[in-house]
Amino acid sequence: MSDLYPAGHEGWARLNEAIEHFEEAPAAPHYVVSPAIGLLSVSWDEVIPQPQWEPEHTRPDWDDYFLDIARAVAARADCRRRKVGAVIVGPDHRILSTGYNGAPAGQPGCLSGACPRGLLSYDEVKEFSDYSQGPGRCVSLHAELNAVVHLGKPSIPAGSTIYITDQPCDGCRKAIAAAGITRIITPGGTA
């Protein structure tokens, strides 16, 4: 190939050499040359793969966003059998309160061995069996109840939503309704 730039200009010889080197590569670069200015750009798109960008930035809808936050809250749960998180959100999409299942503040919990239910397998005490008495008695408050208790009813605006990583039990459904929360969202949809 003939030189793109005339000899005698400092640095042009090295540029011409580099261009010829890349022309020998399996996929040659593309040149954009202006007669007035010279070489404007060299693109080695086929030699050096370029990152592929999505045409539009996407983000989760509000329900997916707050369920993801509830999942992160669940990581703090003090339970050997189940980790549940809850997030109460106002109608303006602002987080009002969070909660996870665990013993009341300051009291020993499941992870320290203080919960009789946490010491038993699912074969010994079935999932969703009575939490309040017998060998399956649990010392923890549910995530939904913790979120409601920490916020308090006067602070919950009308039209608020609670996002929970699992289906609420009947007792928690009652507490949620009593708090004035009008929508329950779980990973399976509206509860």
Coordinates of C-alpha atoms in Angstrom, one line a residue:
M1 CA 0.0 0.0 0.0
S2 CA 1.3 3.5 -0.7
D3 CA 1.9 5.8 2.2
L4 CA -1.1 7.8 3.4
Y5 CA 1.2 10.6 4.5
P6 CA 4.3 11.9 2.6
A7 CA 7.7 11.0 3.9
G8 CA 9.7 13.6 5.6
H9 CA 7.1 14.6 8.2
E10 CA 8.2 13.6 11.7
G11 CA 6.2 10.7 13.1
W12 CA 4.4 9.9 9.8
A13 CA 6.7 7.0 9.0
R14 CA 5.8 5.3 12.3
L15 CA 2.1 5.9 11.7
N16 CA 2.3 4.4 8.2
E17 CA 4.2 1.4 9.6
A18 CA 1.5 0.9 12.3
I19 CA -1.3 1.2 9.7
E20 CA 0.4 -1.4 7.4
H21 CA 0.8 -3.7 10.4
F22 CA -2.9 -3.6 11.1
E23 CA -3.8 -4.1 7.5
E24 CA -2.0 -7.5 7.7
A25 CA -4.3 -8.5 10.6
P26 CA -7.3 -10.8 9.7
A27 CA -9.7 -7.8 9.9
A28 CA -8.3 -4.5 8.6
P29 CA -9.1 -1.3 10.4
H30 CA -11.3 1.4 8.9
Y31 CA -9.8 4.8 8.2
V32 CA -11.5 8.2 8.1
V33 CA -9.2 10.6 6.1
S34 CA -9.7 14.2 5.4
P35 CA -7.7 15.8 2.6
A36 CA -7.3 19.0 4.5
I37 CA -6.4 17.7 7.9
G38 CA -5.1 14.2 7.3
L39 CA -6.0 11.1 9.3
L40 CA -9.1 11.8 11.5
S41 CA -9.6 8.4 13.1
V42 CA -8.7 4.8 12.8
S43 CA -11.2 2.2 14.0
W44 CA -10.1 -1.3 14.7
D45 CA -13.7 -2.5 15.6
E46 CA -13.1 -5.8 14.0
V47 CA -9.6 -6.2 15.5
I48 CA -10.4 -5.0 19.0
P49 CA -14.0 -5.9 20.0
Q50 CA -15.9 -2.9 21.3
P51 CA -18.4 -3.2 24.3
Q52 CA -22.0 -3.6 23.2
W53 CA -24.2 -1.1 24.9
E54 CA -27.9 -1.5 25.3
P55 CA -29.8 1.2 23.3
E56 CA -31.7 2.2 26.3
H57 CA -30.9 2.1 30.0
T58 CA -33.6 0.0 31.8
R59 CA -34.4 -0.1 35.5
P60 CA -36.7 -2.1 37.6
D61 CA -40.3 -1.1 38.2
W62 CA -41.1 0.1 41.7
D63 CA -42.4 -3.3 42.9
D64 CA -39.3 -5.2 41.7
Y65 CA -37.1 -2.4 43.2
F66 CA -38.7 -2.6 46.7
L67 CA -38.8 -6.4 46.6
D68 CA -35.1 -6.4 46.0
I69 CA -34.6 -4.1 49.0
A70 CA -36.8 -6.5 51.1
R71 CA -34.5 -9.4 50.1
A72 CA -31.5 -7.4 51.3
V73 CA -33.3 -6.6 54.6
A74 CA -34.0 -10.4 55.0
A75 CA -30.3 -11.0 55.1
R76 CA -30.4 -9.6 58.7
A77 CA -33.0 -12.2 59.9
D78 CA -32.2 -13.9 63.1
C79 CA -33.7 -17.3 62.2
R80 CA -32.3 -20.7 61.3
R81 CA -35.4 -21.8 59.4
R82 CA -36.4 -18.9 57.3
K83 CA -35.2 -15.4 56.3
V84 CA -37.9 -12.9 55.6
G85 CA -37.6 -9.1 55.0
A86 CA -40.3 -6.4 54.7
V87 CA -40.3 -2.8 53.5
I88 CA -43.1 -0.3 54.1
V89 CA -43.2 2.3 51.4
G90 CA -45.4 5.4 51.2
P91 CA -47.5 6.4 48.2
D92 CA -44.6 8.7 47.2
H93 CA -42.2 5.7 46.8
R94 CA -40.2 6.6 49.9
I95 CA -39.2 3.9 52.3
L96 CA -40.9 4.4 55.7
S97 CA -39.7 1.4 57.6
T98 CA -38.0 -2.0 57.3
G99 CA -38.2 -5.2 59.3
Y100 CA -36.9 -8.7 59.3
N101 CA -37.9 -11.8 61.4
G102 CA -36.0 -12.0 64.7
A103 CA -36.3 -11.8 68.4
P104 CA -37.3 -8.5 70.0
A105 CA -34.4 -6.1 70.4
G106 CA -32.1 -7.0 73.3
Q107 CA -33.4 -10.5 73.7
P108 CA -31.6 -13.7 72.6
G109 CA -32.7 -15.0 69.3
C110 CA -32.7 -18.1 67.1
L111 CA -29.1 -17.9 65.9
S112 CA -27.9 -17.9 69.5
G113 CA -30.0 -21.1 70.2
A114 CA -32.8 -19.4 72.2
C115 CA -35.6 -20.3 69.9
P116 CA -37.1 -23.8 70.3
R117 CA -38.5 -23.8 66.7
G118 CA -35.1 -23.0 65.3
L119 CA -33.5 -26.1 66.8
L120 CA -36.0 -28.4 65.0
S121 CA -36.0 -29.6 61.5
Y122 CA -38.8 -29.3 59.0
D123 CA -39.6 -33.0 59.5
E124 CA -40.1 -32.3 63.2
V125 CA -42.1 -29.1 62.8
K126 CA -43.7 -28.5 59.5
E127 CA -43.4 -25.2 57.7
F128 CA -46.3 -22.7 58.5
S129 CA -47.4 -24.7 61.6
D130 CA -48.4 -22.9 64.7
Y131 CA -45.6 -20.5 65.9
S132 CA -47.1 -19.6 69.3
Q133 CA -47.1 -22.8 71.4
G134 CA -45.8 -26.3 71.7
P135 CA -42.4 -27.6 70.4
G136 CA -42.7 -25.3 67.4
R137 CA -42.9 -22.2 69.5
C138 CA -40.9 -19.3 68.1
V139 CA -39.4 -16.4 70.0
S140 CA -39.2 -14.1 67.0
L141 CA -41.5 -11.4 65.6
H142 CA -42.3 -11.7 61.9
A143 CA -40.6 -9.3 59.5
E144 CA -43.9 -7.5 58.6
L145 CA -44.8 -7.0 62.3
N146 CA -41.3 -5.6 63.0
A147 CA -41.7 -3.1 60.1
V148 CA -45.1 -2.0 61.4
V149 CA -44.0 -1.8 65.1
H150 CA -40.9 0.2 64.3
L151 CA -42.8 2.8 62.3
G152 CA -46.0 3.1 64.3
K153 CA -49.5 3.6 63.0
P154 CA -49.6 7.4 63.1
S155 CA -46.7 7.5 60.7
I156 CA -48.2 5.3 58.0
P157 CA -49.8 7.5 55.3
A158 CA -52.9 6.2 53.5
G159 CA -52.1 4.3 50.3
S160 CA -48.9 2.8 51.7
T161 CA -47.6 -0.6 50.4
I162 CA -45.6 -3.3 52.2
Y163 CA -43.2 -5.5 50.2
I164 CA -42.5 -8.9 51.8
T165 CA -40.2 -11.7 50.6
D166 CA -42.8 -14.3 51.6
Q167 CA -46.5 -14.6 52.0
P168 CA -47.7 -13.0 55.3
C169 CA -49.4 -15.3 57.9
D170 CA -52.9 -14.5 59.0
G171 CA -51.8 -12.6 62.1
C172 CA -49.5 -10.4 60.1
R173 CA -52.2 -9.7 57.6
K174 CA -54.4 -8.4 60.4
A175 CA -51.5 -6.2 61.8
I176 CA -50.9 -4.9 58.3
A177 CA -54.5 -4.0 57.8
A178 CA -54.8 -2.5 61.3
A179 CA -51.8 -0.3 60.5
G180 CA -53.7 1.1 57.4
I181 CA -51.4 -0.4 54.8
T182 CA -53.5 -1.0 51.7
R183 CA -51.3 -3.1 49.4
I184 CA -49.2 -6.2 50.1
I185 CA -46.6 -7.2 47.4
T186 CA -44.7 -10.5 47.5
P187 CA -42.5 -12.2 44.9
G188 CA -45.6 -14.0 43.6
G189 CA -47.5 -10.7 43.1
T190 CA -50.1 -9.0 45.1
A191 CA -51.0 -11.0 48.3

